[in-house]
Coordinates of C-alpha atoms and ligand atoms in Angstrom, one line a residue:
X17 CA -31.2 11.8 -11.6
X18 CA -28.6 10.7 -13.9
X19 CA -27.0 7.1 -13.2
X20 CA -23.7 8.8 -12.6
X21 CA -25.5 11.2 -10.3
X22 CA -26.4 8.0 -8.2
X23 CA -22.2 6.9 -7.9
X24 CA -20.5 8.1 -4.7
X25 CA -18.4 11.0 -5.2
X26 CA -15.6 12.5 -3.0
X27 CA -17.1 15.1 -0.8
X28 CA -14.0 17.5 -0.5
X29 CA -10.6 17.4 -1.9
X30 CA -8.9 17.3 1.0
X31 CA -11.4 14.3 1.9
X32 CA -9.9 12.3 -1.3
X33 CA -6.2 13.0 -1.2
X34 CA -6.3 11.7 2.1
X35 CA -8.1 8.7 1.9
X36 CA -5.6 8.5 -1.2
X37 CA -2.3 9.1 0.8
X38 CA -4.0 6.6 3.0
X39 CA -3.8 4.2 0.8
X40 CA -0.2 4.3 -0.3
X41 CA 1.4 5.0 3.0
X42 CA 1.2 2.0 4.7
X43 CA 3.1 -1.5 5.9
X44 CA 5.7 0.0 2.9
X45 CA 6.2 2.7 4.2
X46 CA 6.9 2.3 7.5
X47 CA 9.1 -1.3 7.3
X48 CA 10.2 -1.7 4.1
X49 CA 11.0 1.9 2.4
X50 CA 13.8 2.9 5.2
X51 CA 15.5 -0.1 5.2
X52 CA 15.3 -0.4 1.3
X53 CA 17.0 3.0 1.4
X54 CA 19.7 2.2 3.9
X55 CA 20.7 -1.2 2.1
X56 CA 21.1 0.6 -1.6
X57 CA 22.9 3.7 -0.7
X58 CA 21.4 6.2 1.5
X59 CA 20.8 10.0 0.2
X60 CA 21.9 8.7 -3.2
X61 CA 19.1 5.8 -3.4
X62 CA 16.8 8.5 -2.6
X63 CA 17.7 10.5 -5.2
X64 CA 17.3 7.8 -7.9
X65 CA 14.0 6.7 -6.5
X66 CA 12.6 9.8 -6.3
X67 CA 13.6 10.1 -10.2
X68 CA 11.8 6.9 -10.7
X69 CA 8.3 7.6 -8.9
X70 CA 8.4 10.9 -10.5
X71 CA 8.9 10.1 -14.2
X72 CA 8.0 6.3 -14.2
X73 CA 5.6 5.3 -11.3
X74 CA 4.1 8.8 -11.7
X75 CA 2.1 7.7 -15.2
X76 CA 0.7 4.6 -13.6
X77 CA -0.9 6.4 -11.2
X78 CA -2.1 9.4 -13.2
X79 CA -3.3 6.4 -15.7
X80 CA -5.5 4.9 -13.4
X81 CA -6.7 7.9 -11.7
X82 CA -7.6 9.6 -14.9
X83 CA -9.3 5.6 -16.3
X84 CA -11.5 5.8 -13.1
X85 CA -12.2 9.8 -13.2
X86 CA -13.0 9.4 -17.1
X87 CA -15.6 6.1 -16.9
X88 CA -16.7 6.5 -13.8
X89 CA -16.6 3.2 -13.0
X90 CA -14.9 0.5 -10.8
X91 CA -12.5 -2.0 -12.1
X92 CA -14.3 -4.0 -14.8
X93 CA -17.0 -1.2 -16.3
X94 CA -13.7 0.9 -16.4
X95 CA -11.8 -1.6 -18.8
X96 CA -15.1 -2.4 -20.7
X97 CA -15.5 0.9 -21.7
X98 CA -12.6 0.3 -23.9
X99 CA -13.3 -3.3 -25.0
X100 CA -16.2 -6.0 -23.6
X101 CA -13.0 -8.2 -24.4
X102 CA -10.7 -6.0 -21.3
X103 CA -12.9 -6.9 -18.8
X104 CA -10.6 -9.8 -17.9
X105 CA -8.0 -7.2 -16.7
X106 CA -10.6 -5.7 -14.9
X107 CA -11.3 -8.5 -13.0
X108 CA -7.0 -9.3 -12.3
X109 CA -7.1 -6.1 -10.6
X110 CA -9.8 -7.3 -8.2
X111 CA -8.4 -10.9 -7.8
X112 CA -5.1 -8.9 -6.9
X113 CA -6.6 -6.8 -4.1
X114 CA -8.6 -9.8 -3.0
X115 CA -5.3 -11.7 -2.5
X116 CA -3.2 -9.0 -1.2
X117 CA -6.3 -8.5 1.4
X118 CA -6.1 -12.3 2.9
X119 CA -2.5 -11.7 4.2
X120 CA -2.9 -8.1 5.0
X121 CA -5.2 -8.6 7.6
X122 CA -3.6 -11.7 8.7
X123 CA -0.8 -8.4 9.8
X124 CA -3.5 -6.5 10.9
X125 CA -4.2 -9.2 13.2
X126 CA -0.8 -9.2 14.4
X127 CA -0.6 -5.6 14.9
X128 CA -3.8 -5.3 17.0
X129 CA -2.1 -7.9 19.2
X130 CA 0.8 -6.1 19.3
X131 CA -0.6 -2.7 20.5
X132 CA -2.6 -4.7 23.4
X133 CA 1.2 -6.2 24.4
X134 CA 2.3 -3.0 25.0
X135 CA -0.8 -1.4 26.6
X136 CA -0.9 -4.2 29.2
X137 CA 3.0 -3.9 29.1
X138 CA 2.7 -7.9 29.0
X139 CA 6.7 -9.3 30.4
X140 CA 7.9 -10.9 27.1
X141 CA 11.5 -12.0 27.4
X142 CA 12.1 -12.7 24.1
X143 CA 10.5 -11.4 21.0
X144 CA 11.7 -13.7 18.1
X145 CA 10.1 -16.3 20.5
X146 CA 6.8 -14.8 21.1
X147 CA 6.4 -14.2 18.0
X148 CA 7.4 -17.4 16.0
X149 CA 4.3 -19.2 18.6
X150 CA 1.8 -16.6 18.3
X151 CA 1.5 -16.7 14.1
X152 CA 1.8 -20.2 14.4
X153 CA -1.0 -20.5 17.0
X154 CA -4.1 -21.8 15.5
X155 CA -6.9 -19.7 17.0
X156 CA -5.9 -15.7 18.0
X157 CA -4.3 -14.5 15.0
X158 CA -7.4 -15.8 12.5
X159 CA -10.0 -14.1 15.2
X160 CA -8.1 -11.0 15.0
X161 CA -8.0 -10.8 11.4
X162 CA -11.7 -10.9 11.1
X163 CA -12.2 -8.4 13.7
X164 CA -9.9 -6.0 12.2
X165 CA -11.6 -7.2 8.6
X166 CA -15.1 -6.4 10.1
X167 CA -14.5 -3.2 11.3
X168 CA -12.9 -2.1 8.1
X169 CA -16.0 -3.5 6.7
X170 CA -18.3 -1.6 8.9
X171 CA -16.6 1.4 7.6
X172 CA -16.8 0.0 3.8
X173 CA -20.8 -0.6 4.1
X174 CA -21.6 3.4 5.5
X175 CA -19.7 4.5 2.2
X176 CA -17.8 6.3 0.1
X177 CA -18.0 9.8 2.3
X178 CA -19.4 8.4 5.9
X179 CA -17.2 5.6 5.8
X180 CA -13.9 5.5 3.7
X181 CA -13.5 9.7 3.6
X182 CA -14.8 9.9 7.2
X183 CA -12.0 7.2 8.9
X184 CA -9.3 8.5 6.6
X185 CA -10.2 12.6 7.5
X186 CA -9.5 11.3 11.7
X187 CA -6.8 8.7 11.0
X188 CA -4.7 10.7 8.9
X189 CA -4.1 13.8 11.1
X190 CA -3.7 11.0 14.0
X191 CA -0.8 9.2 12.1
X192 CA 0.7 12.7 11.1
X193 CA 0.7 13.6 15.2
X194 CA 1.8 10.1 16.3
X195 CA 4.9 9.8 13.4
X196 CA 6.1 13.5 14.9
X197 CA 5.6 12.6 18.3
X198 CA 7.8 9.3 17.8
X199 CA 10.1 11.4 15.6
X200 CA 11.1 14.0 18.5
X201 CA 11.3 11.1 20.6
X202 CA 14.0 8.7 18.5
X203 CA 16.1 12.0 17.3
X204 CA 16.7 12.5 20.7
X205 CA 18.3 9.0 21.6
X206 CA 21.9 8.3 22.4
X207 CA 23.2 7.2 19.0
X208 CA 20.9 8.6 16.8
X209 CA 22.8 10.0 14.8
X210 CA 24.4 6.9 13.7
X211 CA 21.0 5.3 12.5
X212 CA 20.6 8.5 10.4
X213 CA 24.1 8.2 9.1
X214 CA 23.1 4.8 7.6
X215 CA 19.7 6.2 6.1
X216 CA 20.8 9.1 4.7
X217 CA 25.2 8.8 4.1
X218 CA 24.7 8.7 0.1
X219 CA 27.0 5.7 -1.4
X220 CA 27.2 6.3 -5.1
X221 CA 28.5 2.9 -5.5
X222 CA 25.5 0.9 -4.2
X223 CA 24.0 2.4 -7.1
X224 CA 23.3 -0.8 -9.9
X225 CA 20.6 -3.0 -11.5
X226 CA 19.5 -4.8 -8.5
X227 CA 19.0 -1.6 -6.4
X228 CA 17.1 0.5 -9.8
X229 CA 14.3 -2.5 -9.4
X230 CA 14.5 -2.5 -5.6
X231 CA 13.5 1.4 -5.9
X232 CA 10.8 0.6 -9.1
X233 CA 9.6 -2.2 -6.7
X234 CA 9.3 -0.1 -4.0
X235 CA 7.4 2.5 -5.9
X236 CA 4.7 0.6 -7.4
X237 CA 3.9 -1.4 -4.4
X238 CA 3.7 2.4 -2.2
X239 CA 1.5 4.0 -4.8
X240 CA -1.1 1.1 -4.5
X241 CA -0.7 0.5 -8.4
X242 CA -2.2 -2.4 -10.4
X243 CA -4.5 -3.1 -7.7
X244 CA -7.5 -1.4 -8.6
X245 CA -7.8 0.8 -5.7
X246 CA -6.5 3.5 -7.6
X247 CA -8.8 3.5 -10.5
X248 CA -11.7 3.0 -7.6
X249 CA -10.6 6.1 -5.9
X250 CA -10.2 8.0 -9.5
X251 CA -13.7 7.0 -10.0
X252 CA -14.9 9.0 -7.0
X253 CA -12.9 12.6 -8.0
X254 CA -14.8 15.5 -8.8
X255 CA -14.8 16.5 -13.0
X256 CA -13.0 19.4 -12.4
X257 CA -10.0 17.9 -10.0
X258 CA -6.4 17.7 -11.9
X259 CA -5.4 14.2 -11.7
X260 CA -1.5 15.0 -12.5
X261 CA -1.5 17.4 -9.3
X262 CA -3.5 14.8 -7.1
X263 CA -0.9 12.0 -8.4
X264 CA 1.9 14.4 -7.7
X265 CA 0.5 15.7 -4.6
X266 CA 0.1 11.6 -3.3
X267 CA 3.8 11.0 -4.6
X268 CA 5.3 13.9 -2.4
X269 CA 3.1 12.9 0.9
X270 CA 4.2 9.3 0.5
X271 CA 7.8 9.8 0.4
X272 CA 7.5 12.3 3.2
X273 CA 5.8 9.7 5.6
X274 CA 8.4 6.7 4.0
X275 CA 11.5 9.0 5.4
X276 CA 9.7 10.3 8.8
X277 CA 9.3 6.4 9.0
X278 CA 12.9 5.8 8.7
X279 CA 13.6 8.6 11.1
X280 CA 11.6 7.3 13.9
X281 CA 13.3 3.3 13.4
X282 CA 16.8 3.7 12.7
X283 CA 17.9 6.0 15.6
X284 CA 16.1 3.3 18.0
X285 CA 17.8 0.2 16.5
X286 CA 21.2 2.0 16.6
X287 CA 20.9 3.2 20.3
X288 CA 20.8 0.0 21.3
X289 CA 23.5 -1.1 18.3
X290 CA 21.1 -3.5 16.8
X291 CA 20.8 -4.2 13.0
X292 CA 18.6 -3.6 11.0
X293 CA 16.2 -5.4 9.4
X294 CA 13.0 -4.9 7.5
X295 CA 9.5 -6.5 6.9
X296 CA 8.2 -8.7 9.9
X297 CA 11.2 -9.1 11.9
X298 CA 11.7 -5.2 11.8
X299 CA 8.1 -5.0 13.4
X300 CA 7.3 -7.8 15.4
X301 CA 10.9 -8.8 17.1
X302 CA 13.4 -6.3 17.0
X303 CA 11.7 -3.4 17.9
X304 CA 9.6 -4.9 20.9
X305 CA 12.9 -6.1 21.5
X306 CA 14.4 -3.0 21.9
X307 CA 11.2 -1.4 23.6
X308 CA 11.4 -3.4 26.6
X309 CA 15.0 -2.6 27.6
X310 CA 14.6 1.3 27.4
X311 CA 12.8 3.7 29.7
X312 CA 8.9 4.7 28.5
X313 CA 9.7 1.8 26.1
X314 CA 6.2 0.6 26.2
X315 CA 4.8 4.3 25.5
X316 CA 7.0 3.9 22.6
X317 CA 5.5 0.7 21.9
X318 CA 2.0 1.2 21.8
X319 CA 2.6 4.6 20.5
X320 CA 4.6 2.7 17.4
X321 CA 2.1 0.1 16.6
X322 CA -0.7 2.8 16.9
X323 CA 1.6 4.5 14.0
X324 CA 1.1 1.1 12.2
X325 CA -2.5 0.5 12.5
X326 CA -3.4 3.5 11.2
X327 CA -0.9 3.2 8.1
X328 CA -2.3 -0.6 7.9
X329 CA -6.3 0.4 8.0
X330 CA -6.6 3.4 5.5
X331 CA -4.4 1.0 3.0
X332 CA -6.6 -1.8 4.3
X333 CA -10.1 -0.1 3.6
X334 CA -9.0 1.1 0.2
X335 CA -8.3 -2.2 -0.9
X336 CA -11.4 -4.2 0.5
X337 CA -13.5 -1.0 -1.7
X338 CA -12.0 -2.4 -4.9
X339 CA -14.2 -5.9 -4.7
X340 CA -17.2 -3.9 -3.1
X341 CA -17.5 -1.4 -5.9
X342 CA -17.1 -4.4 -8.4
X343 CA -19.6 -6.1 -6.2
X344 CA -22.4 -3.6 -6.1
X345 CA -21.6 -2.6 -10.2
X346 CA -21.8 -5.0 -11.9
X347 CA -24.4 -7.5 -10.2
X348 CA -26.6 -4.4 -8.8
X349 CA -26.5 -5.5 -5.4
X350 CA -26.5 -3.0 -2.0
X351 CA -23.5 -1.7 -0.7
X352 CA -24.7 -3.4 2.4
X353 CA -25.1 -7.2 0.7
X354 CA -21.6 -6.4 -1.3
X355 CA -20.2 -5.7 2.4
X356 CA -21.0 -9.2 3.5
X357 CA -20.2 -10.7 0.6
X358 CA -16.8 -9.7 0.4
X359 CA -16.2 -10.4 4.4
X360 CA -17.2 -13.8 3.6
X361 CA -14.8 -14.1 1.3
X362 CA -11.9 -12.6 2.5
X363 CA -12.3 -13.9 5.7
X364 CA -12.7 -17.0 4.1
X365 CA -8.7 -16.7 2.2
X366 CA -7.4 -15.0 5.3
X367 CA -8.0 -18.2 7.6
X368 CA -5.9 -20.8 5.9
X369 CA -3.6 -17.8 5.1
X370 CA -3.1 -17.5 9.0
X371 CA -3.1 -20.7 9.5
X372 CA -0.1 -21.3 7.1
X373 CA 1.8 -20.6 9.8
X374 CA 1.7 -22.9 12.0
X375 CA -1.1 -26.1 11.7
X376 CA -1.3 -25.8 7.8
X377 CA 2.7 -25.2 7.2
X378 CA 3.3 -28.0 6.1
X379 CA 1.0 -27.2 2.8
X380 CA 3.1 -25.8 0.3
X381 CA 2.5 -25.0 -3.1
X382 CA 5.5 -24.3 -5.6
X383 CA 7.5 -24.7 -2.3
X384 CA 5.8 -21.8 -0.1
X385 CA 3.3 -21.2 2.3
X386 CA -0.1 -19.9 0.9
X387 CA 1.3 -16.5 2.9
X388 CA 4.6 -16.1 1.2
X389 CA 2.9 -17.3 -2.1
X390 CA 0.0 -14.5 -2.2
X391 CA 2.7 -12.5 -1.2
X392 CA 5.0 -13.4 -3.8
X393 CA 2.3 -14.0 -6.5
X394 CA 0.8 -10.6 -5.9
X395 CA 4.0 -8.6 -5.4
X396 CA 6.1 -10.5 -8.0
X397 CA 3.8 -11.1 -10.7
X398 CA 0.1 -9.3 -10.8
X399 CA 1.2 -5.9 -9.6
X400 CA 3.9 -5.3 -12.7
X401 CA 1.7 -7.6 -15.1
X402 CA -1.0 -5.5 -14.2
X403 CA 0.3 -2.2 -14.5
X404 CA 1.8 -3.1 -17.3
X405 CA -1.3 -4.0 -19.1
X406 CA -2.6 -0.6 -17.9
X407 CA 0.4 1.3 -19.6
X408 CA 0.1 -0.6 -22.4
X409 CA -3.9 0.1 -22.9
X410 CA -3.4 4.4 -22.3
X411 CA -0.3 4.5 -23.7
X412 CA -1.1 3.0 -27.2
X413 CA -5.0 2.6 -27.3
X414 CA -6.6 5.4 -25.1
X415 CA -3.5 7.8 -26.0
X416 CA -3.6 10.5 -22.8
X417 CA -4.9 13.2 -24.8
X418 CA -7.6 11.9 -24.8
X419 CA -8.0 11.4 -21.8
X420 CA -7.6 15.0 -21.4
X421 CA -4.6 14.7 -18.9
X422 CA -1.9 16.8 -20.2
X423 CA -2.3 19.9 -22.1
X424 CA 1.1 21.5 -22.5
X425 CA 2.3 19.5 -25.8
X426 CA 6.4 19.2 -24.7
X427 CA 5.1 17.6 -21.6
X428 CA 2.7 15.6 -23.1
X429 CA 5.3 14.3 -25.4
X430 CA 7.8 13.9 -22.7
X431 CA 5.1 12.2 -20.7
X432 CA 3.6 9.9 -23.9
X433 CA 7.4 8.4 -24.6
X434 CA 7.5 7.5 -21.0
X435 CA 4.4 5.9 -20.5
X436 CA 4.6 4.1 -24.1
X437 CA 8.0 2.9 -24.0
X438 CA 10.2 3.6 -20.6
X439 CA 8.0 2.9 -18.1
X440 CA 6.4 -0.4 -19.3
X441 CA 9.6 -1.7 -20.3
X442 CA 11.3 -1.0 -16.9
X443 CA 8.1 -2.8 -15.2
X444 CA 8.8 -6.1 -17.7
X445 CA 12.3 -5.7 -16.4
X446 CA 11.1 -6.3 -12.7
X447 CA 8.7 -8.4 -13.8
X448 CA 11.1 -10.8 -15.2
X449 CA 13.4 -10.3 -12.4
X450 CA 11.0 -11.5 -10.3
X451 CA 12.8 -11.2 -7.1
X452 CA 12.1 -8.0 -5.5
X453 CA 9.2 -8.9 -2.8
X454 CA 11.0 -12.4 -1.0
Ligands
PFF519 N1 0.7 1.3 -0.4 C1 0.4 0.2 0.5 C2 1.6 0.0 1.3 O1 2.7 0.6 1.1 O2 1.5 -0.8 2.3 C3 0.1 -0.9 -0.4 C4 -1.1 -1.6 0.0 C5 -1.0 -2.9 0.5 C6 -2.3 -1.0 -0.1 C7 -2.1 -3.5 1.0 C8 -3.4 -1.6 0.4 C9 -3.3 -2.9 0.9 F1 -4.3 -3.5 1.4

């Protein structure tokens, strides 16, 4: 058998575009995208983000699924293929998802928590409260992160197809049920209307600088570009998949679950005439808020943090497989001692990370936290640096022909201007900007 033979390889289609729209729908989605759509504009923010993650996030990700596809390898063998000398970028991507990891499942953590609140239907009077003392408390949130980290792992050790295709082929049907059932459930609250009004009422005027990088921002963090897991995933297709129709097929599902997220959450916060909010405080605080003062509220409750676990463990597993694959690649080691290896060590960043919080708050470097600044440092810097590097490298060195993407010639020209010149310079735009994950 070949050595390619021996690499993991999706086992159905349907298996990889789901463990792919896994991986971009996810904390994003749910409390970040709706609010990001309501703040800049409504219908008309749509319409120019859907513009921008179909001509300019859309080459990213067919980049990095077709680098992966083409080498057949993870991260590092991918870049070397093209120069020993790249395999630095390689390695950024991996550093990237090993940071982003250490405060994910710090919110993993939280959510887990969160869904035994409701299923015990704990008395919490007040959720900014609760909340504030249970990330700063020194001992829960750290055990949950591991436990949610170790079970993602479990999943990451039985592999490509029993593991990663396996969780995402029950989880993603689940989330589709559970974001309808909560969907039927908010449209039908007093009010609702209102919290649609302020997603979707289009306001031509919001439309300016700051919201075009709050939509590219938005984009690239949903796709899961620039943080390897892409490229990983790529590396798993079949030879005879289309990477333009996956990419296109993953844009479309992602955007479907980021406005079905939007109208589960608005109509609740506007039957009660709350604002809104996004992030954390969306999450953790106003919602639980909310679900304690209305009838079935805790239903709701554990029904909406069931929504969120399931967005936050498919992205979760496909980013803890970027340092695996590296792992077991390049230093020949078993899936199995890769596994460990890499709970060690993310377990390891995710401790202090939860800790940050509260005991170790006071620690600060450049004036944050260690969670706002792997936040900030991945969000801010590595995810445009590194898709910009990745543009850069198909765009002017690996040219897409030939990586046999396109094969109409206007839309290959269309397509090569874009990813040589619009779409890089729009990321150093955000790049520079360096504002849009606070
Ligand atoms: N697309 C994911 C999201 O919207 O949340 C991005 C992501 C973050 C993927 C963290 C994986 C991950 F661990």
């Amino acid at each position: 058998m070949s050595e390619e033979n021996l690499r993991p390889e999706w086992a159905t289609k349907i298996g990889f575009i789901l463990a792919a729209v896994g991986s971009a729908v996810g904390l994003g989605n749910i409390w970040r995208f709706p609010y990001i759509m309501g703040k800049y504009g409504g219908s008309a923010f749509l319409l120019v983000y859907l513009f921008i993650i179909f001509f300019i996030c859309s080459l990213p990700l067919i980049c990095e699924l077709s680098f992966g596809k083409r080498t057949k390898k993870e991260n590092v063998g991918a870049y070397a293929t093209i120069n020993k000398k790249l395999k630095i970028f390689g390695w950024l991507n991996i550093i990237t998802a090993v940071l982003i990891s250490s405060y994910y499942f710090v919110i993993d953590g939280w959510i887990a928590k969160y869904i035994y609140i409701n299923v015990v239907n704990a008395s919490v009077s007040d959720y900014g409260t609760y909340f504030a003392n249970f990330v700063a408390s020194p001992v829960v949130p750290c055990v949950l992160a591991i436990i949610f980290l170790a079970v993602v792992i479990f999943f990451i050790y039985r592999g490509v197809n029993k593991g990663i295709e396996f969780i995402n082929k029950v989880m993603m049907p689940l989330f589709l049920a559970v974001i309808i059932i909560l969907c039927a459930f908010s449209v039908t609250l007093p009010n609702a209307s209102d919290g649609l009004k302020f997603m979707f009422m289009p306001d031509f005027n919001k439309i300016n600088g700051e919201m075009l990088l709050a939509a590219l921002g938005q984009a690239l963090f949903t796709l899961s570009i620039g943080m390897g897991i892409i490229l990983v995933y790529g590396s798993y297709m079949k030879k005879n998949e289309s990477t333009v129709k996956s990419a296109y097929t993953i844009i479309i599902l992602d955007t479907v679950f980021a406005l079905l997220a939007g109208i589960v959450i608005f109509p609740i916060v506007f039957s009660v005439g709350l604002d809104v909010d996004s992030g954390a405080g969306l999450a953790f605080i106003t919602l639980p808020n909310i679900f304690t003062h209305i009838p079935f509220g805790n239903i709701l409750g554990v029904l909406f943090f069931t929504l969120l676990f399931f967005a936050a463990f498919t992205s979760s597993i496909s980013i803890v497989e970027v340092p695996t694959s590296a792992l077991i690649e390049n230093f020949n080691l078993s899936r199995k001692t890769a596994s460990v290896i890499v709970f060690i060590v993310i377990s390891a960043l995710a401790v202090p990370v939860s800790l940050s919080m509260g005991v170790l708050g006071n620690f600060k470097i450049f004036g944050k936290n260690l969670f706002d600044l792997f936040d900030y440092l991945t969000s801010n810097i590595l995810l445009p640096f590194n898709t910009i590097v990745l543009c850069i490298l198909m765009g002017w060195f690996v040219k897409l022909r030939n990586l046999r993407i396109f094969h109409n010639k206007a839309v290959y020209a269309m397509f090569n201007f874009l990813l040589k010149f619009v779409t890089p310079a729009a990321l150093v735009i955000l790049l520079l900007s360096g504002t849009m994950f606070k």
